[in-house]
Amino acid sequence: DPCRNFHCKRGKVCHVDKQGKPICICQDPAACPSTKDYEHVCGTDNKTYDGTCQLFGTKCQLDGTKMGRQLHLDYMGSCKYIPHCTDYEVDQFPLRMRDWLKNILMQYYERDLDTSGFLTEKQRSKVKKIYQNDKRLVAGDHAISLLLHDFEKNYHMYVYPVHWQFHQLDQHPVDRLLTHSELAPLRASLVPMEHCITRFFQECDGDQDKLIALKEWCRCFGIKE
């Protein structure tokens, strides 16, 4: 089968042409496998799609058009009303996000104590120092004033989690720049819970080049150069 190890980008599927060569053609959205309700996704056109297969297949069919360029995965789950993000809320957002990233690394570290594989040796040694710090906050909902106080007092504990998340996302290609599609996995899973995330990333892009550089990312999270 010529298609066996032939890779097509999202929204396309492999097809064997008349010469027997594998080519990528647009996925027919109607031919996508059926999905459960929890697999539905919301597109930036504010339309609910049965899954990412249907969304990216539709985007591929619209290739070259304005609608195609503007259609992206907005967030996981069916479309719903997302409240407007106020100036005050967007200012508080980095505090919660830093705390959340730190807690994710804590959880990975704890799981690695039983079965390794979540973090590399180098990552584990960095997280160990944070983990062993007695002053760390227990995961949960914290008052903004407490998060701010902890960030100022234990600044060094927040630097690595912010860097780690950037490098987790910077994959296609690894170039110290985050594109819209590289940000999508993080954005799409958080929008329903954190309605300020879209505005936050838009404002992170200081030079408005549609890319978030490592310096821009760190500045957004209050990490010094």
PDB file of C-alpha atoms in Angstrom:
ATOM      1  CA  ASP A   1       0.000   0.000   0.000  1.00  0.00           C
ATOM      2  CA  PRO A   2       1.753   3.220  -1.188  1.00  0.00           C
ATOM      3  CA  CYS A   3      -0.189   5.215   1.429  1.00  0.00           C
ATOM      4  CA  ARG A   4       1.026   3.120   4.347  1.00  0.00           C
ATOM      5  CA  ASN A   5       3.809   5.411   5.604  1.00  0.00           C
ATOM      6  CA  PHE A   6       2.847   8.478   3.595  1.00  0.00           C
ATOM      7  CA  HIS A   7       2.099  11.450   5.858  1.00  0.00           C
ATOM      8  CA  CYS A   8      -0.524  14.087   5.051  1.00  0.00           C
ATOM      9  CA  LYS A   9      -1.120  17.223   7.120  1.00  0.00           C
ATOM     10  CA  ARG A  10      -4.341  17.706   9.087  1.00  0.00           C
ATOM     11  CA  GLY A  11      -7.415  17.932   6.910  1.00  0.00           C
ATOM     12  CA  LYS A  12      -5.907  15.796   4.154  1.00  0.00           C
ATOM     13  CA  VAL A  13      -5.853  12.061   3.501  1.00  0.00           C
ATOM     14  CA  CYS A  14      -3.629   9.905   1.334  1.00  0.00           C
ATOM     15  CA  HIS A  15      -4.982   8.806  -2.032  1.00  0.00           C
ATOM     16  CA  VAL A  16      -3.301   6.699  -4.742  1.00  0.00           C
ATOM     17  CA  ASP A  17      -3.391   8.442  -8.133  1.00  0.00           C
ATOM     18  CA  LYS A  18      -3.685   6.779 -11.575  1.00  0.00           C
ATOM     19  CA  GLN A  19       0.098   6.278 -11.720  1.00  0.00           C
ATOM     20  CA  GLY A  20      -0.049   4.416  -8.394  1.00  0.00           C
ATOM     21  CA  LYS A  21       1.676   7.272  -6.543  1.00  0.00           C
ATOM     22  CA  PRO A  22       0.455   8.483  -3.122  1.00  0.00           C
ATOM     23  CA  ILE A  23      -0.909  12.056  -3.036  1.00  0.00           C
ATOM     24  CA  CYS A  24      -2.692  14.096  -0.373  1.00  0.00           C
ATOM     25  CA  ILE A  25      -6.255  15.185  -1.046  1.00  0.00           C
ATOM     26  CA  CYS A  26      -8.793  16.996   1.154  1.00  0.00           C
ATOM     27  CA  GLN A  27     -10.607  14.856   3.673  1.00  0.00           C
ATOM     28  CA  ASP A  28     -14.329  14.684   2.862  1.00  0.00           C
ATOM     29  CA  PRO A  29     -15.954  16.021   6.071  1.00  0.00           C
ATOM     30  CA  ALA A  30     -18.971  13.750   5.477  1.00  0.00           C
ATOM     31  CA  ALA A  31     -16.670  10.683   5.504  1.00  0.00           C
ATOM     32  CA  CYS A  32     -15.190  11.450   8.949  1.00  0.00           C
ATOM     33  CA  PRO A  33     -15.846   8.771  11.595  1.00  0.00           C
ATOM     34  CA  SER A  34     -18.746   9.551  13.943  1.00  0.00           C
ATOM     35  CA  THR A  35     -17.804  11.174  17.243  1.00  0.00           C
ATOM     36  CA  LYS A  36     -19.214  11.449  20.755  1.00  0.00           C
ATOM     37  CA  ASP A  37     -20.601  14.759  22.063  1.00  0.00           C
ATOM     38  CA  TYR A  38     -17.488  15.405  24.166  1.00  0.00           C
ATOM     39  CA  GLU A  39     -15.332  15.213  21.007  1.00  0.00           C
ATOM     40  CA  HIS A  40     -17.142  18.120  19.350  1.00  0.00           C
ATOM     41  CA  VAL A  41     -15.050  21.229  18.671  1.00  0.00           C
ATOM     42  CA  CYS A  42     -15.849  24.880  18.042  1.00  0.00           C
ATOM     43  CA  GLY A  43     -14.343  26.614  15.009  1.00  0.00           C
ATOM     44  CA  THR A  44     -13.376  30.287  14.807  1.00  0.00           C
ATOM     45  CA  ASP A  45     -16.485  30.673  12.596  1.00  0.00           C
ATOM     46  CA  ASN A  46     -18.491  29.989  15.807  1.00  0.00           C
ATOM     47  CA  LYS A  47     -19.799  26.753  14.313  1.00  0.00           C
ATOM     48  CA  THR A  48     -19.762  23.397  16.129  1.00  0.00           C
ATOM     49  CA  TYR A  49     -18.033  20.561  14.241  1.00  0.00           C
ATOM     50  CA  ASP A  50     -18.433  16.877  15.075  1.00  0.00           C
ATOM     51  CA  GLY A  51     -14.668  16.596  15.592  1.00  0.00           C
ATOM     52  CA  THR A  52     -11.275  17.851  14.412  1.00  0.00           C
ATOM     53  CA  CYS A  53     -11.487  15.604  11.320  1.00  0.00           C
ATOM     54  CA  GLN A  54     -14.610  17.438  10.131  1.00  0.00           C
ATOM     55  CA  LEU A  55     -13.197  20.879  11.015  1.00  0.00           C
ATOM     56  CA  PHE A  56      -9.853  20.426   9.235  1.00  0.00           C
ATOM     57  CA  GLY A  57     -11.490  18.660   6.279  1.00  0.00           C
ATOM     58  CA  THR A  58     -13.770  21.685   5.858  1.00  0.00           C
ATOM     59  CA  LYS A  59     -10.789  24.059   6.179  1.00  0.00           C
ATOM     60  CA  CYS A  60      -8.919  22.103   3.483  1.00  0.00           C
ATOM     61  CA  GLN A  61     -11.890  22.306   1.088  1.00  0.00           C
ATOM     62  CA  LEU A  62     -11.944  26.080   1.602  1.00  0.00           C
ATOM     63  CA  ASP A  63      -8.194  26.334   0.863  1.00  0.00           C
ATOM     64  CA  GLY A  64      -7.285  29.535  -0.979  1.00  0.00           C
ATOM     65  CA  THR A  65     -10.386  31.400   0.171  1.00  0.00           C
ATOM     66  CA  LYS A  66     -10.677  34.060   2.872  1.00  0.00           C
ATOM     67  CA  MET A  67     -12.972  31.748   4.878  1.00  0.00           C
ATOM     68  CA  GLY A  68     -10.373  28.971   4.680  1.00  0.00           C
ATOM     69  CA  ARG A  69      -7.569  31.245   5.923  1.00  0.00           C
ATOM     70  CA  GLN A  70      -9.696  32.453   8.844  1.00  0.00           C
ATOM     71  CA  LEU A  71     -11.022  29.053   9.930  1.00  0.00           C
ATOM     72  CA  HIS A  72      -9.111  27.515  12.852  1.00  0.00           C
ATOM     73  CA  LEU A  73      -9.862  25.366  15.861  1.00  0.00           C
ATOM     74  CA  ASP A  74     -11.116  27.799  18.502  1.00  0.00           C
ATOM     75  CA  TYR A  75     -11.691  25.478  21.456  1.00  0.00           C
ATOM     76  CA  MET A  76     -12.655  21.961  22.512  1.00  0.00           C
ATOM     77  CA  GLY A  77     -16.365  21.277  23.001  1.00  0.00           C
ATOM     78  CA  SER A  78     -19.504  22.622  21.338  1.00  0.00           C
ATOM     79  CA  CYS A  79     -19.684  26.375  20.686  1.00  0.00           C
ATOM     80  CA  LYS A  80     -21.085  28.392  23.574  1.00  0.00           C
ATOM     81  CA  TYR A  81     -21.180  31.948  24.802  1.00  0.00           C
ATOM     82  CA  ILE A  82     -17.684  33.042  25.874  1.00  0.00           C
ATOM     83  CA  PRO A  83     -17.869  36.220  28.004  1.00  0.00           C
ATOM     84  CA  HIS A  84     -15.852  39.316  27.102  1.00  0.00           C
ATOM     85  CA  CYS A  85     -12.465  39.541  28.855  1.00  0.00           C
ATOM     86  CA  THR A  86     -12.056  42.773  30.825  1.00  0.00           C
ATOM     87  CA  ASP A  87      -8.792  44.710  31.282  1.00  0.00           C
ATOM     88  CA  TYR A  88      -8.718  43.697  34.958  1.00  0.00           C
ATOM     89  CA  GLU A  89      -9.187  39.996  34.116  1.00  0.00           C
ATOM     90  CA  VAL A  90      -6.454  39.952  31.459  1.00  0.00           C
ATOM     91  CA  ASP A  91      -4.059  41.566  33.977  1.00  0.00           C
ATOM     92  CA  GLN A  92      -4.785  38.777  36.500  1.00  0.00           C
ATOM     93  CA  PHE A  93      -4.521  35.990  33.922  1.00  0.00           C
ATOM     94  CA  PRO A  94      -0.689  35.462  34.053  1.00  0.00           C
ATOM     95  CA  LEU A  95      -0.883  34.916  37.833  1.00  0.00           C
ATOM     96  CA  ARG A  96      -3.318  32.018  37.497  1.00  0.00           C
ATOM     97  CA  MET A  97      -1.554  30.610  34.434  1.00  0.00           C
ATOM     98  CA  ARG A  98       1.886  30.594  36.116  1.00  0.00           C
ATOM     99  CA  ASP A  99       0.432  28.829  39.152  1.00  0.00           C
ATOM    100  CA  TRP A 100      -1.335  26.306  36.886  1.00  0.00           C
ATOM    101  CA  LEU A 101       1.869  25.518  34.926  1.00  0.00           C
ATOM    102  CA  LYS A 102       3.821  25.065  38.153  1.00  0.00           C
ATOM    103  CA  ASN A 103       1.169  22.669  39.478  1.00  0.00           C
ATOM    104  CA  ILE A 104       1.181  20.638  36.248  1.00  0.00           C
ATOM    105  CA  LEU A 105       4.931  20.103  36.636  1.00  0.00           C
ATOM    106  CA  MET A 106       4.405  19.144  40.289  1.00  0.00           C
ATOM    107  CA  GLN A 107       1.867  16.497  39.222  1.00  0.00           C
ATOM    108  CA  TYR A 108       4.184  15.151  36.498  1.00  0.00           C
ATOM    109  CA  TYR A 109       6.999  14.939  39.041  1.00  0.00           C
ATOM    110  CA  GLU A 110       4.803  13.059  41.535  1.00  0.00           C
ATOM    111  CA  ARG A 111       3.677  10.601  38.854  1.00  0.00           C
ATOM    112  CA  ASP A 112       7.292  10.061  37.827  1.00  0.00           C
ATOM    113  CA  LEU A 113       8.073   8.913  41.365  1.00  0.00           C
ATOM    114  CA  ASP A 114       5.869   5.860  40.654  1.00  0.00           C
ATOM    115  CA  THR A 115       6.312   5.376  36.911  1.00  0.00           C
ATOM    116  CA  SER A 116       8.876   7.466  35.071  1.00  0.00           C
ATOM    117  CA  GLY A 117       8.264   8.816  31.592  1.00  0.00           C
ATOM    118  CA  PHE A 118       6.518  12.160  32.002  1.00  0.00           C
ATOM    119  CA  LEU A 119       9.692  14.227  32.388  1.00  0.00           C
ATOM    120  CA  THR A 120      13.262  13.808  31.160  1.00  0.00           C
ATOM    121  CA  GLU A 121      16.146  13.470  33.675  1.00  0.00           C
ATOM    122  CA  LYS A 122      17.088  17.120  33.130  1.00  0.00           C
ATOM    123  CA  GLN A 123      13.494  18.286  33.602  1.00  0.00           C
ATOM    124  CA  ARG A 124      13.114  16.159  36.733  1.00  0.00           C
ATOM    125  CA  SER A 125      16.179  17.658  38.391  1.00  0.00           C
ATOM    126  CA  LYS A 126      14.865  21.193  37.730  1.00  0.00           C
ATOM    127  CA  VAL A 127      11.365  20.407  39.012  1.00  0.00           C
ATOM    128  CA  LYS A 128      12.765  18.612  42.093  1.00  0.00           C
ATOM    129  CA  LYS A 129      14.101  21.918  43.455  1.00  0.00           C
ATOM    130  CA  ILE A 130      10.679  23.532  43.059  1.00  0.00           C
ATOM    131  CA  TYR A 131       8.942  20.465  44.493  1.00  0.00           C
ATOM    132  CA  GLN A 132      11.103  20.377  47.592  1.00  0.00           C
ATOM    133  CA  ASN A 133      10.543  24.038  48.377  1.00  0.00           C
ATOM    134  CA  ASP A 134       8.378  24.088  51.509  1.00  0.00           C
ATOM    135  CA  LYS A 135       6.937  27.475  50.633  1.00  0.00           C
ATOM    136  CA  ARG A 136       5.125  26.191  47.531  1.00  0.00           C
ATOM    137  CA  LEU A 137       1.378  26.698  47.392  1.00  0.00           C
ATOM    138  CA  VAL A 138      -0.901  23.676  47.510  1.00  0.00           C
ATOM    139  CA  ALA A 139      -2.831  23.315  44.228  1.00  0.00           C
ATOM    140  CA  GLY A 140      -6.252  24.924  44.247  1.00  0.00           C
ATOM    141  CA  ASP A 141      -8.123  28.190  43.909  1.00  0.00           C
ATOM    142  CA  HIS A 142      -6.050  30.976  45.420  1.00  0.00           C
ATOM    143  CA  ALA A 143      -6.754  34.652  45.963  1.00  0.00           C
ATOM    144  CA  ILE A 144      -4.971  36.872  43.422  1.00  0.00           C
ATOM    145  CA  SER A 145      -3.162  38.688  46.264  1.00  0.00           C
ATOM    146  CA  LEU A 146      -1.725  35.367  47.502  1.00  0.00           C
ATOM    147  CA  LEU A 147      -0.558  34.361  44.003  1.00  0.00           C
ATOM    148  CA  LEU A 148       1.092  37.748  43.534  1.00  0.00           C
ATOM    149  CA  HIS A 149       2.817  37.544  46.923  1.00  0.00           C
ATOM    150  CA  ASP A 150       4.085  34.019  46.182  1.00  0.00           C
ATOM    151  CA  PHE A 151       5.384  35.078  42.742  1.00  0.00           C
ATOM    152  CA  GLU A 152       7.326  37.971  44.241  1.00  0.00           C
ATOM    153  CA  LYS A 153       8.681  35.883  47.122  1.00  0.00           C
ATOM    154  CA  ASN A 154       9.458  32.699  45.180  1.00  0.00           C
ATOM    155  CA  TYR A 155      10.099  34.150  41.708  1.00  0.00           C
ATOM    156  CA  HIS A 156      12.716  31.488  40.820  1.00  0.00           C
ATOM    157  CA  MET A 157      10.086  28.735  41.193  1.00  0.00           C
ATOM    158  CA  TYR A 158       8.010  30.151  38.332  1.00  0.00           C
ATOM    159  CA  VAL A 159      10.719  30.724  35.719  1.00  0.00           C
ATOM    160  CA  TYR A 160      11.185  27.103  34.662  1.00  0.00           C
ATOM    161  CA  PRO A 161       7.455  26.205  34.320  1.00  0.00           C
ATOM    162  CA  VAL A 162       6.977  29.182  31.950  1.00  0.00           C
ATOM    163  CA  HIS A 163      10.010  28.161  29.843  1.00  0.00           C
ATOM    164  CA  TRP A 164       8.950  24.503  29.911  1.00  0.00           C
ATOM    165  CA  GLN A 165       5.475  25.232  28.517  1.00  0.00           C
ATOM    166  CA  PHE A 166       6.936  27.307  25.662  1.00  0.00           C
ATOM    167  CA  HIS A 167       9.248  24.468  24.606  1.00  0.00           C
ATOM    168  CA  GLN A 168       6.426  21.895  24.912  1.00  0.00           C
ATOM    169  CA  LEU A 169       4.459  23.921  22.348  1.00  0.00           C
ATOM    170  CA  ASP A 170       7.380  24.881  20.077  1.00  0.00           C
ATOM    171  CA  GLN A 171       7.471  21.692  17.987  1.00  0.00           C
ATOM    172  CA  HIS A 172       6.565  22.286  14.325  1.00  0.00           C
ATOM    173  CA  PRO A 173       9.293  23.450  13.692  1.00  0.00           C
ATOM    174  CA  VAL A 174      11.448  24.042  16.778  1.00  0.00           C
ATOM    175  CA  ASP A 175      12.418  27.668  16.064  1.00  0.00           C
ATOM    176  CA  ARG A 176      11.770  29.588  19.319  1.00  0.00           C
ATOM    177  CA  LEU A 177       8.602  31.019  17.752  1.00  0.00           C
ATOM    178  CA  LEU A 178       5.019  29.917  18.423  1.00  0.00           C
ATOM    179  CA  THR A 179       2.563  29.945  15.510  1.00  0.00           C
ATOM    180  CA  HIS A 180      -1.236  29.933  15.814  1.00  0.00           C
ATOM    181  CA  SER A 181      -1.318  26.167  15.217  1.00  0.00           C
ATOM    182  CA  GLU A 182       1.418  25.495  17.815  1.00  0.00           C
ATOM    183  CA  LEU A 183      -0.560  27.487  20.399  1.00  0.00           C
ATOM    184  CA  ALA A 184      -3.817  25.732  19.463  1.00  0.00           C
ATOM    185  CA  PRO A 185      -3.473  22.639  21.741  1.00  0.00           C
ATOM    186  CA  LEU A 186      -3.078  24.843  24.829  1.00  0.00           C
ATOM    187  CA  ARG A 187      -5.583  27.520  23.774  1.00  0.00           C
ATOM    188  CA  ALA A 188      -8.281  25.114  22.609  1.00  0.00           C
ATOM    189  CA  SER A 189      -8.349  23.147  25.845  1.00  0.00           C
ATOM    190  CA  LEU A 190      -8.409  26.262  28.063  1.00  0.00           C
ATOM    191  CA  VAL A 191     -10.826  28.700  26.359  1.00  0.00           C
ATOM    192  CA  PRO A 192     -14.014  27.343  28.028  1.00  0.00           C
ATOM    193  CA  MET A 193     -12.396  27.705  31.479  1.00  0.00           C
ATOM    194  CA  GLU A 194     -10.163  30.728  30.882  1.00  0.00           C
ATOM    195  CA  HIS A 195     -11.994  33.112  28.563  1.00  0.00           C
ATOM    196  CA  CYS A 196      -9.097  35.618  28.623  1.00  0.00           C
ATOM    197  CA  ILE A 197      -6.590  33.284  26.988  1.00  0.00           C
ATOM    198  CA  THR A 198      -7.305  34.479  23.419  1.00  0.00           C
ATOM    199  CA  ARG A 199      -6.864  38.157  24.297  1.00  0.00           C
ATOM    200  CA  PHE A 200      -3.814  37.311  26.426  1.00  0.00           C
ATOM    201  CA  PHE A 201      -2.007  35.658  23.491  1.00  0.00           C
ATOM    202  CA  GLN A 202      -3.029  38.452  21.103  1.00  0.00           C
ATOM    203  CA  GLU A 203      -1.496  41.018  23.441  1.00  0.00           C
ATOM    204  CA  CYS A 204       1.589  38.825  23.963  1.00  0.00           C
ATOM    205  CA  ASP A 205       2.396  39.282  20.287  1.00  0.00           C
ATOM    206  CA  GLY A 206       3.976  42.705  20.822  1.00  0.00           C
ATOM    207  CA  ASP A 207       5.133  43.252  17.228  1.00  0.00           C
ATOM    208  CA  GLN A 208       1.867  41.847  15.767  1.00  0.00           C
ATOM    209  CA  ASP A 209       3.694  39.433  13.420  1.00  0.00           C
ATOM    210  CA  LYS A 210       1.303  36.554  14.296  1.00  0.00           C
ATOM    211  CA  LEU A 211       4.190  34.757  16.053  1.00  0.00           C
ATOM    212  CA  ILE A 212       5.040  34.694  19.758  1.00  0.00           C
ATOM    213  CA  ALA A 213       8.792  34.682  20.344  1.00  0.00           C
ATOM    214  CA  LEU A 214      10.291  33.313  23.572  1.00  0.00           C
ATOM    215  CA  LYS A 215      11.069  36.889  24.731  1.00  0.00           C
ATOM    216  CA  GLU A 216       7.448  37.966  24.136  1.00  0.00           C
ATOM    217  CA  TRP A 217       6.155  34.866  25.940  1.00  0.00           C
ATOM    218  CA  CYS A 218       8.345  35.471  29.007  1.00  0.00           C
ATOM    219  CA  ARG A 219       7.473  39.183  29.121  1.00  0.00           C
ATOM    220  CA  CYS A 220       3.760  38.252  29.175  1.00  0.00           C
ATOM    221  CA  PHE A 221       4.320  36.017  32.200  1.00  0.00           C
ATOM    222  CA  GLY A 222       6.413  38.616  34.052  1.00  0.00           C
ATOM    223  CA  ILE A 223       9.665  36.692  33.644  1.00  0.00           C
ATOM    224  CA  LYS A 224      12.664  39.037  33.461  1.00  0.00           C
ATOM    225  CA  GLU A 225      15.192  38.807  30.635  1.00  0.00           C
TER     226      GLU A 225
END
